[in-house]
Amino acid sequence: DIDNLADRIDRFGHWMPNIDLWAAQIYRGKTFGEGENDFILQVNKSSDKPLAVTEYGVDAYMDSCGICTKKHCPTPCYNTPGNETKGYGEDQKMHAIWVAALAGRLYTAWHEGAGALGGYVMAWIDEAWKTTTHFPTNICADNTKKKKNGGWKYHFPHKKFDPKTCDFKAHVECPNLNIWKPSLCGQYMPAFPDHYLNEGFFGINTVYGVENTNVNGIEPRLVYAVLQDMWLPKLEPIIGWHKAAMATLMTASVATVGITIWSCQRHFQGRTLPPRPSSHVF
C-alpha cells in the first residue's frame, strides 16, 4: 500500500458512493500496522465500506542478502539456495508464524466489526516465473541500462560481468532465465523478517518435479496446516488429525475393494459369463 490508500480513501472516498468495497495489497510485515498506523482501522475510520485484503503474507525464505549493518550492507549478493550463509535458508516455521499472525488479525477485525471482510494469502504455490522478470525483482546486467556494453551478454558468471550493472541488493544470478532452477530473485524489503522479499518462495505449497516424468507435484508447507487448524480446529493438532483421517480413509478404501472382489467372485462362481454384445454405431 505504498500509495497511501487509507489517506486517499479518507480524502476522496465520499466522491465514489457506488463503490461496494475497498481492496488493497498490504505488505507491512507481521502486522497491518500498529496502533494508529493499523491499515484496517484507518480504512474503517475513513469509510463505511468494507475492506478486502487481496494480497498479504511473507515469503518462506530467510535470505542473507537482506543483512545490513552500519558497517556493511552487501550489494550485489552472491548467495543462492544451494550456497547460503549459515543460519539462513528456507524457514517454514517463521513463514507460518508471520502468516498466521496476519490471518489472525484479519479474523479479529472481522469478528469485532472493524470493516474487514477477509483476505487472500500470497500465494497458493511458489511462482518461479516471477524470478525471470525485471519487475518486481532487482536484477544485474540490465540491457536497458548497459545496452552499449552488451547487456545480457555479460550476465554473471561471465568473466566480464560488472557488479555496477546491478540494482541495489540484487542477486547476481537475477533475472533467473531458467524457471526450473530455484532462485532468490526479489527485492530489499525492510518490513520482512530477513529484510528481503523472495518472489519465488511465497507459496503455502512448494512445487517439485515428479521423478522420470514431465509432471509437477505440490507439497504443503507448514503454514498450510497452521491455517487449516485456524479455520477447522480439532481436539488434536491438525497434522495428527489429518494423518488419522487419511489412514481411516485408506483402510475403508481397501476394505471396500476387498468386499467388492469377494462379492463378484461369489456371484459368478460356477457361472458362464454372457457373450459380449455386438457393437453398434449410434
XYZ file of N, CA and C in Angstrom:
846
model
N 0.843 -1.201 0.000
C 0.000 0.000 0.000
C 0.876 1.249 0.000
N 1.873 1.266 -0.871
C 2.821 2.372 -0.884
C 2.199 3.686 -1.363
N 1.023 3.611 -1.986
C 0.393 4.840 -2.470
C -0.491 5.489 -1.407
N -0.372 5.036 -0.152
C -1.103 5.648 0.968
C -2.608 5.620 0.713
N -3.112 4.426 0.440
C -4.520 4.261 0.071
C -5.467 4.745 1.165
N -5.119 4.484 2.417
C -6.013 4.888 3.503
C -6.261 6.394 3.489
N -5.211 7.160 3.215
C -5.357 8.615 3.166
C -6.204 9.040 1.966
N -6.035 8.349 0.839
C -6.817 8.666 -0.349
C -8.298 8.379 -0.122
N -8.580 7.263 0.561
C -9.971 6.935 0.872
C -10.583 8.005 1.763
N -9.796 8.467 2.724
C -10.275 9.481 3.663
C -10.612 10.788 2.938
N -9.797 11.137 1.945
C -9.982 12.428 1.267
C -10.955 12.378 0.096
N -10.992 11.231 -0.611
C -11.773 11.189 -1.841
C -12.869 10.127 -1.856
N -12.922 9.272 -0.843
C -13.875 8.176 -0.852
C -15.322 8.601 -0.974
N -15.666 9.743 -0.398
C -17.067 10.190 -0.423
C -17.515 10.595 -1.825
N -16.553 10.754 -2.749
C -16.913 11.086 -4.124
C -17.267 9.840 -4.933
N -17.129 8.676 -4.345
C -17.394 7.410 -5.049
C -18.419 6.571 -4.286
N -19.661 7.036 -4.205
C -20.682 6.355 -3.403
C -21.100 4.993 -3.954
N -20.848 4.718 -5.232
C -21.297 3.456 -5.826
C -20.309 2.310 -5.650
N -19.152 2.579 -5.066
C -18.179 1.511 -4.801
C -18.683 0.645 -3.647
N -18.605 -0.675 -3.819
C -19.111 -1.595 -2.791
C -18.093 -1.895 -1.704
N -16.810 -1.890 -2.065
C -15.777 -2.199 -1.074
C -14.443 -1.648 -1.548
N -13.478 -1.623 -0.614
C -12.107 -1.222 -0.937
C -11.237 -2.474 -0.939
N -10.285 -2.517 -1.868
C -9.374 -3.657 -1.955
C -7.936 -3.149 -1.953
N -7.055 -3.874 -1.255
C -5.660 -3.439 -1.167
C -4.740 -4.637 -1.000
N -3.544 -4.518 -1.539
C -2.474 -5.492 -1.318
C -1.544 -4.893 -0.273
N -1.421 -5.563 0.867
C -0.730 -4.962 2.009
C 0.439 -5.838 2.444
N 1.623 -5.247 2.450
C 2.829 -5.948 2.912
C 3.568 -5.044 3.895
N 3.187 -5.153 5.160
C 3.806 -4.341 6.202
C 4.530 -5.207 7.234
N 4.749 -6.474 6.898
C 5.452 -7.339 7.827
C 4.518 -8.261 8.574
N 4.680 -8.333 9.899
C 3.921 -9.265 10.724
C 2.549 -8.731 11.102
N 2.309 -7.439 10.844
C 1.020 -6.815 11.146
C 0.595 -5.969 9.950
N -0.587 -5.403 10.035
C -1.037 -4.449 9.013
C -0.799 -3.019 9.495
N 0.046 -2.901 10.497
C 0.349 -1.614 11.099
C -0.008 -1.639 12.578
N 0.722 -0.876 13.371
C 0.498 -0.837 14.813
C -0.212 0.441 15.229
N -1.121 0.313 16.218
C -1.787 1.485 16.768
C -2.538 2.287 15.723
N -2.268 3.579 15.656
C -2.950 4.457 14.705
C -2.552 4.165 13.263
N -1.457 3.419 13.065
C -1.000 3.084 11.713
C -1.580 1.765 11.214
N -2.485 1.170 11.971
C -3.137 -0.069 11.530
C -4.002 0.250 10.312
N -3.652 -0.344 9.170
C -4.340 -0.030 7.918
C -5.825 -0.350 7.997
N -6.166 -1.463 8.641
C -7.570 -1.867 8.739
C -8.385 -0.829 9.500
N -7.838 -0.351 10.619
C -8.539 0.649 11.417
C -8.595 1.990 10.686
N -7.542 2.316 9.933
C -7.524 3.572 9.185
C -8.647 3.610 8.153
N -8.806 2.503 7.412
C -9.857 2.448 6.395
C -11.232 2.454 7.052
N -11.378 1.717 8.146
C -12.664 1.654 8.845
C -13.076 3.024 9.385
N -12.082 3.798 9.790
C -12.354 5.137 10.311
C -12.717 6.103 9.186
N -12.164 5.860 7.993
C -12.347 6.791 6.880
C -13.563 6.493 6.022
N -14.109 5.261 6.113
C -15.192 4.889 5.203
C -16.120 3.870 5.854
N -17.381 3.874 5.410
C -18.328 2.878 5.885
C -18.354 1.659 4.962
N -17.470 1.645 3.940
C -17.368 0.498 3.035
C -16.367 -0.508 3.607
N -16.606 -1.806 3.424
C -15.691 -2.819 3.961
C -14.391 -2.905 3.170
N -13.393 -3.543 3.771
C -12.076 -3.710 3.162
C -11.807 -5.186 2.885
N -11.330 -5.489 1.685
C -10.869 -6.835 1.340
C -9.376 -6.746 1.032
N -8.575 -7.522 1.744
C -7.123 -7.537 1.518
C -6.842 -8.571 0.435
N -6.572 -8.115 -0.765
C -6.441 -9.024 -1.907
C -5.079 -9.710 -1.981
N -4.107 -9.260 -1.214
C -2.825 -9.954 -1.073
C -2.229 -9.611 0.281
N -1.686 -10.632 0.968
C -0.889 -10.393 2.160
C -0.028 -11.619 2.428
N 1.001 -11.442 3.238
C 1.854 -12.560 3.593
C 3.330 -12.204 3.549
N 4.175 -13.221 3.720
C 5.622 -13.092 3.594
C 6.130 -14.339 2.873
N 7.365 -14.280 2.394
C 7.922 -15.466 1.743
C 8.529 -16.404 2.790
N 8.827 -17.621 2.369
C 9.282 -18.671 3.293
C 10.794 -18.825 3.318
N 11.520 -17.837 2.792
C 12.980 -17.971 2.728
C 13.656 -16.864 3.534
N 14.604 -17.245 4.378
C 15.421 -16.284 5.111
C 16.682 -16.038 4.291
N 16.772 -14.858 3.706
C 17.821 -14.537 2.743
C 18.877 -13.631 3.370
N 20.131 -14.082 3.365
C 21.215 -13.290 3.961
C 21.476 -12.000 3.194
N 20.914 -11.886 1.988
C 21.088 -10.656 1.206
C 20.464 -9.453 1.902
N 19.500 -9.710 2.773
C 18.828 -8.613 3.456
C 19.619 -8.011 4.599
N 20.740 -8.650 4.951
C 21.547 -8.167 6.068
C 22.120 -6.791 5.762
N 21.939 -5.877 6.675
C 22.545 -4.550 6.557
C 22.921 -4.056 7.949
N 24.159 -3.696 8.120
C 24.620 -3.084 9.367
C 25.187 -1.698 9.038
N 25.559 -0.974 10.065
C 26.114 0.359 9.847
C 27.446 0.288 9.098
N 28.142 -0.861 9.287
C 29.453 -1.002 8.672
C 29.426 -1.779 7.353
N 28.373 -2.581 7.159
C 28.389 -3.460 5.989
C 26.971 -3.693 5.467
N 26.788 -3.474 4.174
C 25.498 -3.724 3.534
C 25.783 -4.273 2.136
N 25.957 -5.607 2.032
C 26.402 -6.208 0.773
C 25.448 -5.970 -0.389
N 26.003 -5.541 -1.502
C 25.255 -5.387 -2.747
C 26.238 -5.313 -3.903
N 26.064 -6.148 -4.942
C 25.029 -7.169 -5.089
C 25.293 -8.373 -4.195
N 24.404 -9.358 -4.253
C 24.507 -10.538 -3.396
C 24.818 -11.782 -4.242
N 25.720 -12.626 -3.722
C 26.172 -13.799 -4.462
C 25.616 -15.107 -3.892
N 24.813 -15.049 -2.847
C 24.271 -16.271 -2.253
C 23.172 -16.869 -3.137
N 23.022 -18.181 -3.050
C 21.994 -18.917 -3.801
C 21.347 -19.919 -2.853
N 20.217 -20.542 -3.239
C 19.596 -21.557 -2.369
C 20.537 -22.708 -2.027
N 21.478 -23.004 -2.920
C 22.414 -24.094 -2.667
C 23.718 -23.644 -2.043
N 23.878 -22.340 -1.850
C 25.107 -21.790 -1.273
C 24.735 -20.592 -0.414
N 24.189 -20.891 0.757
C 23.629 -19.862 1.622
C 24.454 -19.732 2.900
N 24.438 -18.540 3.488
C 25.107 -18.292 4.750
C 24.489 -19.150 5.854
N 25.325 -19.655 6.763
C 24.835 -20.496 7.847
C 23.777 -19.754 8.663
N 22.676 -20.458 8.956
C 21.590 -19.851 9.717
C 20.502 -19.264 8.844
N 20.722 -19.273 7.524
C 19.721 -18.763 6.587
C 19.246 -19.894 5.680
N 18.220 -19.626 4.898
C 17.639 -20.640 4.027
C 16.136 -20.705 4.239
N 15.483 -21.705 3.685
C 14.035 -21.839 3.846
C 13.695 -22.049 5.318
N 12.722 -21.279 5.809
C 12.329 -21.327 7.217
C 10.803 -21.404 7.289
N 10.285 -22.619 7.302
C 8.836 -22.812 7.283
C 8.185 -22.384 8.601
N 8.902 -22.504 9.698
C 8.331 -22.111 10.994
C 8.097 -20.603 11.037
N 9.114 -19.820 10.646
C 8.962 -18.370 10.605
C 7.836 -17.974 9.659
N 7.794 -18.615 8.499
C 6.769 -18.342 7.500
C 5.379 -18.542 8.089
N 5.182 -19.671 8.774
C 3.878 -19.998 9.351
C 3.486 -19.013 10.449
N 4.436 -18.635 11.283
C 4.147 -17.721 12.399
C 3.697 -16.357 11.881
N 4.395 -15.826 10.899
C 4.070 -14.492 10.385
C 2.750 -14.490 9.627
N 2.533 -15.470 8.763
C 1.281 -15.514 8.004
C 0.090 -15.739 8.936
N 0.263 -16.607 9.939
C -0.816 -16.870 10.894
C -1.158 -15.611 11.694
N -0.145 -14.811 12.021
C -0.396 -13.564 12.754
C -1.245 -12.608 11.918
N -0.963 -12.525 10.634
C -1.736 -11.649 9.747
C -3.161 -12.171 9.558
N -3.288 -13.484 9.366
C -4.620 -14.076 9.211
C -5.438 -13.891 10.486
N -4.778 -14.035 11.628
C -5.465 -13.834 12.905
C -5.956 -12.414 13.082
N -5.157 -11.461 12.618
C -5.573 -10.051 12.715
C -6.796 -9.793 11.839
N -6.819 -10.363 10.641
C -7.977 -10.202 9.773
C -9.224 -10.799 10.410
N -9.063 -11.970 11.014
C -10.211 -12.613 11.656
C -10.718 -11.766 12.821
N -9.798 -11.248 13.621
C -10.190 -10.417 14.770
C -10.929 -9.162 14.299
N -10.396 -8.534 13.231
C -11.029 -7.322 12.714
C -12.437 -7.619 12.209
N -12.601 -8.764 11.539
C -13.930 -9.144 11.059
C -14.867 -9.426 12.239
N -14.373 -10.165 13.229
C -15.203 -10.553 14.373
C -15.627 -9.334 15.188
N -14.757 -8.335 15.249
C -15.053 -7.134 16.038
C -15.817 -6.084 15.233
N -16.122 -6.383 13.986
C -16.870 -5.439 13.161
C -16.061 -4.244 12.721
N -14.737 -4.460 12.508
C -13.856 -3.351 12.129
C -13.807 -3.130 10.624
N -14.734 -3.744 9.890
C -14.836 -3.454 8.469
C -13.989 -4.311 7.551
N -13.366 -5.380 8.067
C -12.529 -6.243 7.232
C -13.310 -7.484 6.813
N -13.418 -7.700 5.514
C -14.118 -8.880 5.004
C -13.251 -10.130 5.072
N -11.933 -9.964 4.979
C -11.000 -11.086 4.944
C -9.895 -10.778 3.957
N -9.165 -11.833 3.541
C -8.053 -11.600 2.639
C -7.580 -12.860 1.946
N -6.676 -12.678 1.010
C -6.091 -13.772 0.231
C -4.606 -13.882 0.563
N -4.197 -15.039 1.053
C -2.787 -15.253 1.350
C -2.010 -15.351 0.034
N -0.895 -14.685 -0.015
C 0.007 -14.779 -1.153
C 1.025 -15.885 -0.858
N 1.037 -17.032 -1.533
C 0.273 -17.421 -2.689
C -0.008 -18.919 -2.558
N -0.803 -19.484 -3.454
C -1.133 -20.910 -3.381
C 0.108 -21.774 -3.583
N 0.917 -21.444 -4.616
C 2.163 -22.176 -4.864
C 3.294 -21.184 -5.104
N 4.532 -21.673 -5.019
C 5.685 -20.848 -5.380
C 5.587 -20.461 -6.853
N 5.847 -19.190 -7.144
C 5.718 -18.687 -8.512
C 7.099 -18.389 -9.091
N 7.751 -19.438 -9.589
C 9.128 -19.313 -10.072
C 9.237 -18.366 -11.261
N 8.176 -18.249 -12.039
C 8.236 -17.399 -13.233
C 8.540 -15.945 -12.902
N 8.207 -15.508 -11.693
C 8.442 -14.115 -11.321
C 9.927 -13.780 -11.230
N 10.775 -14.807 -11.059
C 12.207 -14.542 -10.937
C 12.862 -14.306 -12.291
N 12.104 -14.427 -13.383
C 12.664 -14.235 -14.720
C 12.495 -12.817 -15.222
N 11.805 -11.993 -14.473
C 11.456 -10.657 -14.953
C 12.224 -9.561 -14.227
N 12.222 -8.372 -14.801
C 12.841 -7.223 -14.123
C 11.953 -6.754 -12.974
N 10.658 -6.645 -13.247
C 9.738 -6.229 -12.183
C 8.896 -7.429 -11.787
N 8.764 -7.764 -10.505
C 9.144 -6.954 -9.353
C 10.475 -7.353 -8.719
N 11.418 -7.867 -9.472
C 12.704 -8.267 -8.892
C 13.813 -7.290 -9.265
N 14.828 -7.204 -8.403
C 16.026 -6.433 -8.712
C 16.999 -7.329 -9.462
N 17.645 -6.796 -10.502
C 18.469 -7.635 -11.358
C 19.839 -7.014 -11.623
N 20.696 -7.816 -12.276
C 22.010 -7.356 -12.723
C 22.073 -7.401 -14.247
N 22.993 -6.610 -14.825
C 23.229 -6.598 -16.265
C 21.958 -6.295 -17.054
N 21.233 -5.288 -16.628
C 20.013 -4.878 -17.332
C 20.395 -4.221 -18.657
N 19.962 -4.798 -19.765
C 20.359 -4.251 -21.065
C 19.712 -2.912 -21.376
N 18.730 -2.493 -20.584
C 18.173 -1.159 -20.806
C 19.106 -0.093 -20.230
N 19.993 -0.517 -19.312
C 20.949 0.419 -18.707
C 22.322 0.336 -19.368
N 22.709 -0.893 -19.741
C 24.056 -1.124 -20.252
C 24.038 -1.705 -21.663
N 23.124 -1.236 -22.486
C 22.973 -1.798 -23.829
C 24.269 -1.698 -24.633
N 24.959 -0.591 -24.504
C 26.181 -0.394 -25.286
C 27.313 -1.321 -24.831
N 27.191 -1.884 -23.624
C 28.225 -2.785 -23.118
C 27.869 -4.255 -23.267
N 26.782 -4.542 -23.956
C 26.444 -5.942 -24.209
C 25.255 -6.464 -23.456
N 24.787 -5.746 -22.443
C 23.595 -6.175 -21.711
C 23.702 -7.589 -21.186
N 22.778 -8.460 -21.635
C 22.734 -9.834 -21.135
C 24.016 -10.612 -21.439
N 24.772 -10.198 -22.394
C 25.990 -10.916 -22.769
C 26.941 -11.051 -21.597
N 26.924 -10.068 -20.713
C 27.842 -10.081 -19.579
C 27.143 -10.430 -18.270
N 26.163 -11.282 -18.377
C 25.459 -11.739 -17.180
C 26.374 -12.648 -16.362
N 26.265 -12.588 -15.051
C 27.068 -13.426 -14.164
C 26.851 -14.909 -14.498
N 27.885 -15.754 -14.567
C 29.291 -15.551 -14.150
C 30.250 -15.237 -15.291
N 29.795 -14.550 -16.312
C 30.696 -14.167 -17.398
C 31.884 -13.393 -16.824
N 33.066 -13.622 -17.382
C 34.276 -13.011 -16.828
C 34.260 -11.487 -16.935
N 33.424 -10.957 -17.839
C 33.315 -9.508 -17.974
C 32.124 -8.945 -17.203
N 31.518 -9.785 -16.369
C 30.380 -9.326 -15.555
C 30.798 -8.139 -14.707
N 29.972 -7.108 -14.687
C 30.262 -5.882 -13.937
C 29.219 -5.688 -12.845
N 29.607 -5.796 -11.555
C 28.649 -5.606 -10.456
C 27.950 -4.258 -10.483
N 28.525 -3.289 -11.183
C 27.917 -1.966 -11.245
C 26.638 -1.956 -12.077
N 26.407 -3.037 -12.838
C 25.162 -3.123 -13.606
C 23.986 -3.569 -12.743
N 24.227 -3.882 -11.481
C 23.183 -4.456 -10.607
C 22.363 -3.382 -9.909
N 21.077 -3.673 -9.752
C 20.232 -2.851 -8.885
C 20.675 -3.045 -7.440
N 20.218 -2.151 -6.559
C 20.547 -2.283 -5.141
C 20.011 -3.607 -4.589
N 20.867 -4.342 -3.933
C 20.510 -5.608 -3.283
C 20.028 -6.679 -4.271
N 20.472 -6.604 -5.504
C 20.111 -7.642 -6.471
C 21.001 -8.856 -6.276
N 20.477 -10.042 -6.555
C 21.304 -11.242 -6.604
C 21.942 -11.309 -7.994
N 23.204 -11.680 -8.042
C 23.921 -11.639 -9.310
C 23.344 -12.608 -10.340
N 22.608 -13.625 -9.888
C 22.026 -14.589 -10.832
C 20.695 -14.104 -11.410
N 20.280 -12.915 -11.050
C 18.964 -12.431 -11.464
C 19.050 -11.414 -12.591
N 18.121 -11.494 -13.573
C 16.962 -12.386 -13.570
C 17.355 -13.834 -13.855
N 16.592 -14.738 -13.278
C 16.833 -16.162 -13.469
C 16.163 -16.604 -14.766
N 16.958 -16.974 -15.761
C 16.403 -17.295 -17.076
C 15.942 -18.744 -17.186
N 16.037 -19.501 -16.095
C 15.601 -20.896 -16.078
C 14.661 -21.101 -14.895
N 13.340 -21.132 -15.148
C 12.374 -21.207 -14.046
C 12.407 -22.555 -13.326
N 13.097 -23.550 -13.887
C 13.191 -24.848 -13.218
C 14.286 -24.843 -12.161
N 15.061 -23.766 -12.127
C 16.154 -23.644 -11.154
C 15.715 -22.708 -10.031
N 15.701 -23.181 -8.770
C 15.305 -22.306 -7.655
C 16.176 -21.052 -7.612
N 15.545 -19.919 -7.391
C 16.254 -18.650 -7.425
C 15.779 -17.737 -6.297
N 16.677 -16.852 -5.852
C 16.354 -15.926 -4.765
C 16.019 -14.530 -5.266
N 15.739 -14.389 -6.536
C 15.440 -13.068 -7.087
C 14.305 -12.405 -6.313
N 14.474 -11.130 -6.049
C 13.465 -10.394 -5.293
C 13.898 -8.962 -5.094
N 13.621 -8.424 -3.920
C 13.984 -7.035 -3.647
C 14.110 -6.801 -2.152
N 14.867 -5.763 -1.815
C 15.058 -5.388 -0.419
C 13.733 -4.939 0.170
N 13.363 -5.474 1.341
C 12.055 -5.190 1.944
C 12.212 -5.167 3.469
N 12.474 -3.997 4.056
C 12.715 -3.895 5.496
C 11.598 -4.448 6.375
N 10.361 -4.485 5.880
C 9.235 -4.958 6.689
C 9.247 -6.469 6.896
N 10.014 -7.206 6.093
C 10.028 -8.665 6.184
C 11.041 -9.127 7.234
N 10.892 -10.350 7.755
C 11.755 -10.799 8.861
C 13.245 -10.795 8.529
N 13.600 -11.066 7.262
C 15.003 -11.048 6.846
C 15.342 -9.815 6.021
N 14.405 -8.873 5.955
C 14.553 -7.634 5.183
C 14.698 -7.902 3.689
N 14.175 -9.050 3.239
C 14.248 -9.347 1.805
C 13.006 -10.099 1.366
N 12.482 -9.698 0.178
C 11.306 -10.329 -0.406
C 11.771 -11.235 -1.550
N 11.607 -12.546 -1.380
C 11.995 -13.520 -2.402
C 10.756 -13.960 -3.180
N 10.623 -13.494 -4.410
C 9.401 -13.693 -5.183
C 9.039 -15.168 -5.406
N 10.031 -16.052 -5.468
C 9.754 -17.447 -5.793
C 9.460 -18.340 -4.618
N 9.255 -17.768 -3.402
C 9.069 -18.597 -2.208
C 7.838 -18.204 -1.388
N 6.814 -17.670 -2.030
C 5.626 -17.234 -1.297
C 4.586 -18.342 -1.111
N 4.713 -19.448 -1.780
C 3.668 -20.456 -1.771
C 3.412 -21.092 -0.414
N 2.128 -21.351 -0.132
C 1.823 -22.191 1.026
C 2.023 -23.657 0.626
N 2.271 -23.856 -0.678
C 2.681 -25.161 -1.208
C 3.948 -24.991 -2.022
N 4.888 -25.925 -1.884
C 6.076 -25.922 -2.727
C 5.795 -26.756 -3.975
N 6.554 -26.523 -5.023
C 6.402 -27.251 -6.277
C 7.640 -28.114 -6.499
N 7.439 -29.346 -6.915
C 8.578 -30.226 -7.189
C 8.286 -31.048 -8.442
N 9.334 -31.500 -9.072
C 9.183 -32.331 -10.253
C 9.018 -33.787 -9.879
N 8.054 -34.468 -10.481
C 7.850 -35.888 -10.244
C 8.900 -36.665 -11.040
N 9.654 -37.503 -10.358
C 10.792 -38.188 -10.960
C 10.404 -38.962 -12.226
N 11.244 -38.805 -13.254
C 11.108 -39.506 -14.533
C 9.834 -39.125 -15.297
N 9.279 -37.976 -15.005
C 8.095 -37.512 -15.730
C 8.226 -36.019 -16.011
N 7.303 -35.494 -16.800
C 7.239 -34.054 -17.034
C 6.133 -33.417 -16.194
N 5.747 -34.124 -15.142
C 4.641 -33.675 -14.293
C 5.190 -33.009 -13.030
N 4.527 -31.959 -12.608
C 4.867 -31.304 -11.352
C 3.905 -31.734 -10.251
N 4.404 -31.782 -9.035
C 3.560 -32.050 -7.880
C 3.682 -30.904 -6.896
N 2.778 -30.824 -5.937
C 2.864 -29.801 -4.900
C 2.894 -30.471 -3.533
N 3.616 -29.833 -2.631
C 3.746 -30.354 -1.268
C 3.463 -29.219 -0.287
N 2.525 -29.385 0.625
C 2.172 -28.302 1.547
C 3.334 -27.939 2.466
N 3.490 -26.644 2.703
C 4.412 -26.171 3.737
C 3.684 -26.201 5.088
N 4.419 -25.952 6.138
C 3.847 -25.954 7.480
C 2.694 -24.970 7.600
N 2.786 -23.821 6.943
C 1.750 -22.798 7.049
C 0.393 -23.326 6.581
N 0.386 -24.265 5.650
C -0.867 -24.856 5.171
C -1.628 -25.481 6.337
N -0.924 -26.302 7.124
C -1.565 -26.971 8.261
C -1.969 -25.979 9.344
N -1.148 -24.949 9.547
C -1.449 -23.946 10.571
C -2.723 -23.177 10.215
N -2.835 -22.746 8.954
C -4.040 -22.038 8.524
C -5.262 -22.944 8.572
N -5.074 -24.200 8.179
C -6.170 -25.162 8.240
C -6.660 -25.333 9.678
N -5.741 -25.357 10.601
C -6.096 -25.526 12.010
C -6.829 -24.308 12.561
N -6.533 -23.119 11.996
C -7.210 -21.908 12.445
C -8.681 -21.921 12.065
N -9.002 -22.471 10.872
C -10.387 -22.452 10.404
C -11.136 -23.749 10.729
N -10.393 -24.851 10.955
C -11.022 -26.134 11.276
C -10.388 -26.706 12.527
N -10.569 -26.080 13.680
C -9.905 -26.544 14.905
C -10.385 -27.934 15.317
N -9.435 -28.736 15.758
C -9.739 -30.088 16.230
C -9.280 -30.227 17.677
N -9.738 -31.317 18.330
C -9.292 -31.586 19.693
C -7.809 -31.926 19.707
N -7.335 -32.538 18.615
C -5.923 -32.863 18.483
C -5.313 -31.950 17.422
N -3.980 -31.813 17.410
C -3.339 -30.991 16.370
C -3.758 -31.439 14.986
N -3.881 -30.487 14.077
C -4.421 -30.764 12.757
C -3.613 -31.798 11.993
N -2.285 -31.790 12.175
C -1.447 -32.728 11.434
C -1.747 -34.154 11.872
N -1.878 -34.362 13.182
C -2.214 -35.688 13.681
C -3.600 -36.122 13.235
N -4.533 -35.178 13.255
C -5.900 -35.488 12.816
C -5.916 -35.853 11.352
N -5.140 -35.099 10.539
C -5.105 -35.344 9.101
C -4.552 -36.744 8.805
N -3.474 -37.113 9.499
C -2.884 -38.436 9.286
C -3.871 -39.537 9.676
N -4.577 -39.334 10.797
C -5.538 -40.339 11.241
C -6.685 -40.471 10.246
N -7.141 -39.326 9.720
C -8.238 -39.340 8.750
C -7.821 -40.059 7.472
N -6.608 -39.789 7.022
C -6.128 -40.426 5.806
C -5.965 -41.932 6.004
N -5.474 -42.338 7.188
C -5.312 -43.758 7.471
C -6.667 -44.457 7.478
N -7.666 -43.802 8.082
C -9.020 -44.373 8.113
C -9.592 -44.481 6.709
N -9.375 -43.439 5.905
C -9.874 -43.431 4.534
C -9.246 -44.550 3.713
N -7.915 -44.722 3.865
C -7.219 -45.776 3.127
C -7.715 -47.152 3.539
N -7.913 -47.355 4.856
C -8.413 -48.636 5.356
C -9.795 -48.931 4.792
N -10.651 -47.907 4.796
C -12.005 -48.074 4.278
C -11.984 -48.379 2.782
N -11.077 -47.719 2.047
C -10.989 -47.942 0.607
C -10.540 -49.363 0.298
N -9.511 -49.828 1.019
C -9.016 -51.188 0.815
C -10.097 -52.210 1.151
N -10.816 -51.963 2.260
C -11.875 -52.880 2.669
C -12.992 -52.917 1.620
N -13.334 -51.758 1.061
C -14.382 -51.687 0.041
C -13.991 -52.469 -1.208
N -12.742 -52.287 -1.640
C -12.262 -53.022 -2.810
C -12.286 -54.520 -2.557
N -11.832 -54.918 -1.339
C -11.817 -56.340 -0.990
C -13.204 -56.950 -0.987
N -14.170 -56.259 -0.404
C -15.552 -56.751 -0.348
C -16.139 -56.849 -1.756
N -15.831 -55.866 -2.609
C -16.343 -55.870 -3.985
C -15.820 -57.085 -4.754
N -14.522 -57.349 -4.644
C -13.936 -58.502 -5.339
C -14.548 -59.800 -4.834
N -14.684 -59.913 -3.493
C -15.257 -61.131 -2.892
C -16.691 -61.339 -3.371
N -17.463 -60.251 -3.441
C -18.862 -60.349 -3.874
C -18.956 -60.800 -5.325
N -18.079 -60.273 -6.185
C -18.083 -60.648 -7.603
C -17.725 -62.125 -7.772
N -16.747 -62.558 -6.977
C -16.355 -63.964 -7.069
C -17.510 -64.872 -6.660
N -18.236 -64.538 -5.599
C -19.373 -65.338 -5.118
C -20.493 -65.342 -6.155
N -20.708 -64.162 -6.783
C -21.827 -64.028 -7.702
C -21.622 -64.867 -8.967
N -20.395 -64.867 -9.489
C -20.131 -65.538 -10.755
C -19.536 -66.943 -10.601
N -19.434 -67.425 -9.348
C -18.853 -68.747 -9.125
C -19.715 -69.825 -9.807
N -19.103 -70.611 -10.681
C -19.803 -71.698 -11.357
C -20.687 -71.242 -12.490
N -20.641 -69.970 -12.869
C -21.493 -69.458 -13.933
C -20.657 -69.134 -15.180
N -21.331 -69.155 -16.297
C -20.685 -68.762 -17.550
C -21.094 -67.333 -17.871
N -20.114 -66.501 -18.119
C -20.431 -65.105 -18.398
C -21.173 -64.973 -19.722
N -22.147 -64.129 -19.826
C -22.899 -63.931 -21.070
C -21.973 -63.407 -22.154
N -22.289 -63.732 -23.444
C -21.452 -63.234 -24.528
C -21.481 -61.726 -24.633
N -20.358 -61.162 -25.084
C -20.273 -59.707 -25.231
C -21.217 -59.281 -26.357
N -22.034 -58.286 -26.138
C -22.969 -57.824 -27.184
C -22.207 -57.256 -28.366
N -22.820 -57.376 -29.564
C -22.185 -56.840 -30.760
C -22.185 -55.324 -30.677
N -21.170 -54.746 -31.312
C -21.031 -53.277 -31.256
C -22.078 -52.629 -32.149
N -22.458 -51.444 -31.789
C -23.459 -50.675 -32.556
C -22.908 -49.284 -32.822
N -23.319 -48.741 -33.927
C -22.967 -47.367 -34.251
C -24.182 -46.506 -33.965
N -23.987 -45.524 -33.089
C -25.112 -44.672 -32.696
C -25.007 -43.342 -33.397
